[in-house]
mmCIF file of C-alpha atoms in Angstrom:
data_model
loop_
_atom_site.group_PDB
_atom_site.id
_atom_site.type_symbol
_atom_site.label_atom_id
_atom_site.label_comp_id
_atom_site.label_asym_id
_atom_site.label_seq_id
_atom_site.Cartn_x
_atom_site.Cartn_y
_atom_site.Cartn_z
ATOM 1 C CA UNK A 1339 -78.419 58.242 50.850
ATOM 2 C CA UNK A 1340 -79.469 55.672 48.280
ATOM 3 C CA UNK A 1341 -80.952 57.017 45.067
ATOM 4 C CA UNK A 1342 -83.783 55.414 43.101
ATOM 5 C CA UNK A 1343 -84.868 55.159 39.489
ATOM 6 C CA UNK A 1344 -87.455 57.841 40.259
ATOM 7 C CA UNK A 1345 -84.597 60.177 41.300
ATOM 8 C CA UNK A 1346 -82.809 59.476 38.002
ATOM 9 C CA UNK A 1347 -85.956 60.246 36.033
ATOM 10 C CA UNK A 1348 -86.349 63.587 37.836
ATOM 11 C CA UNK A 1349 -82.703 64.497 37.183
ATOM 12 C CA UNK A 1350 -82.962 63.386 33.564
ATOM 13 C CA UNK A 1351 -85.945 65.711 33.099
ATOM 14 C CA UNK A 1352 -83.914 68.611 34.496
ATOM 15 C CA UNK A 1353 -80.777 67.764 32.497
ATOM 16 C CA UNK A 1354 -81.919 66.016 29.304
ATOM 17 C CA UNK A 1355 -78.570 66.569 27.568
ATOM 18 C CA UNK A 1356 -76.738 64.457 30.189
ATOM 19 C CA UNK A 1357 -76.573 60.697 30.352
ATOM 20 C CA UNK A 1358 -77.319 59.543 33.895
ATOM 21 C CA UNK A 1359 -76.843 56.044 35.312
ATOM 22 C CA UNK A 1360 -77.909 54.498 38.607
ATOM 23 C CA UNK A 1361 -75.453 51.926 39.872
ATOM 24 C CA UNK A 1362 -75.839 50.323 43.282
ATOM 25 C CA UNK A 1363 -77.867 53.269 44.605
ATOM 26 C CA UNK A 1364 -75.446 55.927 43.358
ATOM 27 C CA UNK A 1365 -75.986 58.286 40.454
ATOM 28 C CA UNK A 1366 -73.293 58.723 37.817
ATOM 29 C CA UNK A 1367 -73.396 61.489 35.233
ATOM 30 C CA UNK A 1368 -71.649 60.464 32.048
ATOM 31 C CA UNK A 1369 -69.832 63.073 30.002
ATOM 32 C CA UNK A 1370 -69.386 63.040 26.256
ATOM 33 C CA UNK A 1371 -66.844 60.659 24.734
ATOM 34 C CA UNK A 1372 -63.610 61.779 23.153
ATOM 35 C CA UNK A 1373 -63.500 61.695 19.349
ATOM 36 C CA UNK A 1374 -61.470 58.456 19.100
ATOM 37 C CA UNK A 1375 -63.929 56.599 21.332
ATOM 38 C CA UNK A 1376 -66.849 58.053 19.389
ATOM 39 C CA UNK A 1377 -65.426 56.933 16.056
ATOM 40 C CA UNK A 1378 -64.707 53.432 17.365
ATOM 41 C CA UNK A 1379 -68.255 53.236 18.720
ATOM 42 C CA UNK A 1380 -69.852 54.167 15.427
ATOM 43 C CA UNK A 1381 -67.544 51.782 13.516
ATOM 44 C CA UNK A 1382 -68.269 48.833 15.825
ATOM 45 C CA UNK A 1383 -71.972 49.661 15.865
ATOM 46 C CA UNK A 1384 -72.140 49.874 12.069
ATOM 47 C CA UNK A 1385 -70.421 46.506 11.662
ATOM 48 C CA UNK A 1386 -72.712 44.905 14.244
ATOM 49 C CA UNK A 1387 -75.997 46.437 13.069
ATOM 50 C CA UNK A 1388 -75.246 45.405 9.467
ATOM 51 C CA UNK A 1389 -74.863 41.764 10.578
ATOM 52 C CA UNK A 1390 -77.808 41.806 12.993
ATOM 53 C CA UNK A 1391 -80.200 43.353 10.459
ATOM 54 C CA UNK A 1392 -79.064 41.027 7.658
ATOM 55 C CA UNK A 1393 -79.820 38.014 9.848
ATOM 56 C CA UNK A 1394 -82.911 39.532 11.535
ATOM 57 C CA UNK A 1395 -81.489 38.804 15.008
ATOM 58 C CA UNK A 1396 -82.727 41.753 17.049
ATOM 59 C CA UNK A 1397 -81.709 45.290 17.982
ATOM 60 C CA UNK A 1398 -78.407 47.157 18.288
ATOM 61 C CA UNK A 1399 -78.689 50.160 20.596
ATOM 62 C CA UNK A 1400 -76.379 53.087 21.321
ATOM 63 C CA UNK A 1401 -75.050 54.707 24.479
ATOM 64 C CA UNK A 1402 -78.202 56.773 24.983
ATOM 65 C CA UNK A 1403 -80.211 53.641 25.789
ATOM 66 C CA UNK A 1404 -80.921 52.971 29.446
ATOM 67 C CA UNK A 1405 -81.541 49.436 30.701
ATOM 68 C CA UNK A 1406 -83.397 48.675 33.920
ATOM 69 C CA UNK A 1407 -81.468 45.795 35.437
ATOM 70 C CA UNK A 1408 -83.070 43.129 37.658
ATOM 71 C CA UNK A 1409 -81.225 44.573 40.695
ATOM 72 C CA UNK A 1410 -82.822 48.031 40.159
ATOM 73 C CA UNK A 1411 -79.819 49.677 38.477
ATOM 74 C CA UNK A 1412 -80.206 51.802 35.358
ATOM 75 C CA UNK A 1413 -77.189 51.278 33.101
ATOM 76 C CA UNK A 1414 -76.217 52.521 29.646
ATOM 77 C CA UNK A 1415 -73.524 50.606 27.776
ATOM 78 C CA UNK A 1416 -71.801 52.267 24.820
ATOM 79 C CA UNK A 1417 -73.308 49.657 22.473
ATOM 80 C CA UNK A 1418 -75.710 46.817 23.206
ATOM 81 C CA UNK A 1419 -77.529 43.997 21.490
ATOM 82 C CA UNK A 1420 -80.934 42.621 22.475
ATOM 83 C CA UNK A 1421 -82.422 39.647 20.647
ATOM 84 C CA UNK A 1422 -85.722 39.998 18.851
ATOM 85 C CA UNK A 1423 -87.211 37.386 21.189
ATOM 86 C CA UNK A 1424 -86.406 39.544 24.222
ATOM 87 C CA UNK A 1425 -87.493 42.879 22.787
ATOM 88 C CA UNK A 1426 -90.213 42.440 20.177
ATOM 89 C CA UNK A 1427 -91.057 46.157 20.283
ATOM 90 C CA UNK A 1428 -88.950 49.013 21.599
ATOM 91 C CA UNK A 1429 -90.597 50.986 24.424
ATOM 92 C CA UNK A 1430 -90.538 54.792 24.646
ATOM 93 C CA UNK A 1431 -88.900 54.466 28.056
ATOM 94 C CA UNK A 1432 -85.938 52.631 29.571
ATOM 95 C CA UNK A 1433 -85.778 49.022 28.413
ATOM 96 C CA UNK A 1434 -86.656 46.515 31.136
ATOM 97 C CA UNK A 1435 -84.588 43.736 29.575
ATOM 98 C CA UNK A 1436 -81.060 42.492 30.007
ATOM 99 C CA UNK A 1437 -79.085 42.771 26.755
ATOM 100 C CA UNK A 1438 -77.173 39.711 25.562
ATOM 101 C CA UNK A 1439 -74.145 41.822 24.554
ATOM 102 C CA UNK A 1440 -72.738 45.058 25.920
ATOM 103 C CA UNK A 1441 -69.728 47.000 24.647
ATOM 104 C CA UNK A 1442 -67.778 49.591 26.615
ATOM 105 C CA UNK A 1443 -65.187 51.788 24.881
ATOM 106 C CA UNK A 1444 -62.450 53.295 27.035
ATOM 107 C CA UNK A 1445 -62.317 57.056 26.685
ATOM 108 C CA UNK A 1446 -59.232 59.093 27.519
ATOM 109 C CA UNK A 1447 -60.627 59.813 31.023
ATOM 110 C CA UNK A 1448 -61.763 56.293 31.917
ATOM 111 C CA UNK A 1449 -59.974 53.854 34.171
ATOM 112 C CA UNK A 1450 -59.907 50.209 33.115
ATOM 113 C CA UNK A 1451 -60.836 49.017 36.623
ATOM 114 C CA UNK A 1452 -64.044 51.079 36.610
ATOM 115 C CA UNK A 1453 -65.042 49.748 33.197
ATOM 116 C CA UNK A 1454 -64.337 46.174 34.283
ATOM 117 C CA UNK A 1455 -66.500 46.681 37.379
ATOM 118 C CA UNK A 1456 -69.359 47.905 35.193
ATOM 119 C CA UNK A 1457 -68.943 44.931 32.841
ATOM 120 C CA UNK A 1458 -68.887 42.536 35.825
ATOM 121 C CA UNK A 1459 -72.124 44.118 37.065
ATOM 122 C CA UNK A 1460 -73.749 43.631 33.657
ATOM 123 C CA UNK A 1461 -72.572 40.001 33.536
ATOM 124 C CA UNK A 1462 -73.874 39.323 37.051
ATOM 125 C CA UNK A 1463 -77.292 40.626 35.915
ATOM 126 C CA UNK A 1464 -77.533 38.193 32.981
ATOM 127 C CA UNK A 1465 -75.557 39.734 30.096
ATOM 128 C CA UNK A 1466 -73.873 36.916 28.165
ATOM 129 C CA UNK A 1467 -70.918 38.782 26.634
ATOM 130 C CA UNK A 1468 -69.220 42.036 27.582
ATOM 131 C CA UNK A 1469 -66.567 43.700 25.435
ATOM 132 C CA UNK A 1470 -64.074 46.343 26.497
ATOM 133 C CA UNK A 1471 -62.351 48.219 23.666
ATOM 134 C CA UNK A 1472 -59.152 50.012 24.695
ATOM 135 C CA UNK A 1473 -57.904 52.312 21.919
ATOM 136 C CA UNK A 1474 -54.889 53.387 23.992
ATOM 137 C CA UNK A 1475 -53.411 49.882 23.971
ATOM 138 C CA UNK A 1476 -55.085 48.651 20.773
ATOM 139 C CA UNK A 1477 -56.685 45.722 22.581
ATOM 140 C CA UNK A 1478 -60.157 44.274 22.878
ATOM 141 C CA UNK A 1479 -61.103 42.231 25.945
ATOM 142 C CA UNK A 1480 -64.013 39.806 25.744
ATOM 143 C CA UNK A 1481 -65.743 38.816 29.000
ATOM 144 C CA UNK A 1482 -68.290 36.027 29.229
ATOM 145 C CA UNK A 1483 -70.808 35.338 31.987
ATOM 146 C CA UNK A 1484 -69.392 31.824 32.207
ATOM 147 C CA UNK A 1485 -66.018 33.386 33.138
ATOM 148 C CA UNK A 1486 -67.200 35.227 36.266
ATOM 149 C CA UNK A 1487 -65.612 34.197 39.541
ATOM 150 C CA UNK A 1488 -65.944 35.534 43.098
ATOM 151 C CA UNK A 1489 -63.196 37.277 45.053
ATOM 152 C CA UNK A 1490 -62.583 35.103 48.124
ATOM 153 C CA UNK A 1491 -62.193 38.116 50.442
ATOM 154 C CA UNK A 1492 -64.818 40.574 49.200
ATOM 155 C CA UNK A 1493 -67.288 38.318 47.385
ATOM 156 C CA UNK A 1494 -67.258 40.703 44.413
ATOM 157 C CA UNK A 1495 -67.613 39.287 40.907
ATOM 158 C CA UNK A 1496 -64.338 39.213 39.008
ATOM 159 C CA UNK A 1497 -64.605 38.890 35.232
ATOM 160 C CA UNK A 1498 -62.073 36.788 33.338
ATOM 161 C CA UNK A 1499 -61.223 38.031 29.867
ATOM 162 C CA UNK A 1500 -59.811 36.898 26.570
ATOM 163 C CA UNK A 1501 -57.546 39.629 25.201
ATOM 164 C CA UNK A 1502 -57.397 40.273 21.449
ATOM 165 C CA UNK A 1503 -54.777 42.422 19.728
ATOM 166 C CA UNK A 1504 -54.037 43.722 16.237
ATOM 167 C CA UNK A 1505 -53.832 40.697 13.969
ATOM 168 C CA UNK A 1506 -56.597 38.882 15.919
ATOM 169 C CA UNK A 1507 -60.238 38.548 14.920
ATOM 170 C CA UNK A 1508 -63.213 39.117 17.206
ATOM 171 C CA UNK A 1509 -65.910 36.452 17.033
ATOM 172 C CA UNK A 1510 -68.938 35.891 19.245
ATOM 173 C CA UNK A 1511 -70.249 32.544 17.996
ATOM 174 C CA UNK A 1512 -72.783 32.084 20.802
ATOM 175 C CA UNK A 1513 -74.660 35.196 19.637
ATOM 176 C CA UNK A 1514 -73.545 35.829 16.035
ATOM 177 C CA UNK A 1515 -72.351 32.623 14.324
ATOM 178 C CA UNK A 1516 -70.116 33.527 11.368
ATOM 179 C CA UNK A 1517 -69.627 37.188 12.334
ATOM 180 C CA UNK A 1518 -65.988 38.271 12.360
ATOM 181 C CA UNK A 1519 -64.274 41.612 12.931
ATOM 182 C CA UNK A 1520 -60.530 42.057 12.468
ATOM 183 C CA UNK A 1521 -59.358 44.041 15.493
ATOM 184 C CA UNK A 1522 -57.397 46.433 13.266
ATOM 185 C CA UNK A 1523 -60.648 47.493 11.548
ATOM 186 C CA UNK A 1524 -61.807 49.181 14.771
ATOM 187 C CA UNK A 1525 -59.081 51.793 15.044
ATOM 188 C CA UNK A 1526 -59.528 55.237 13.456
ATOM 189 C CA UNK A 1527 -57.799 55.808 10.155
ATOM 190 C CA UNK A 1528 -54.848 58.190 10.160
ATOM 191 C CA UNK A 1529 -54.920 60.336 7.050
ATOM 192 C CA UNK A 1530 -51.578 61.405 5.602
#
């Protein structure tokens, strides 16, 4: 049975403390993040929102934000950016826009393949840049819509990524010219 956005809205009303997504007609209930993923999310978000606000570029949104995709899906990335031209005023409902940037942070329970599939779905719907942060391996993968290819057998979108490691710097010049984040600045501090 295929679920609809209306079904998600009914479930969300019953379980407001849960984050619910609709992907390809199936409902996913998202659990809370582990503390490492949460800290990385707030760190990345703080760095991004500081730059975006300083340059008056648009909005940075958190994992509670639902986006209605052109294909009917309702998705919630961990962090997203929407330009001011695309979202002049925030609605008090799910946003019916495609963000330019989405960020997914691997939690201790996530599988990389599932995250990559979600990023590929976002890219196929018009997202320009998708980022996967993997705290377990201390890597950041950057996916661009221009790097999507199709699997010859299944026809599924396969994202190609640039992998960044400690010592590298993340830049996204097509969205944020001049913005730079050293990869090592994302990882939680270990206090002695």
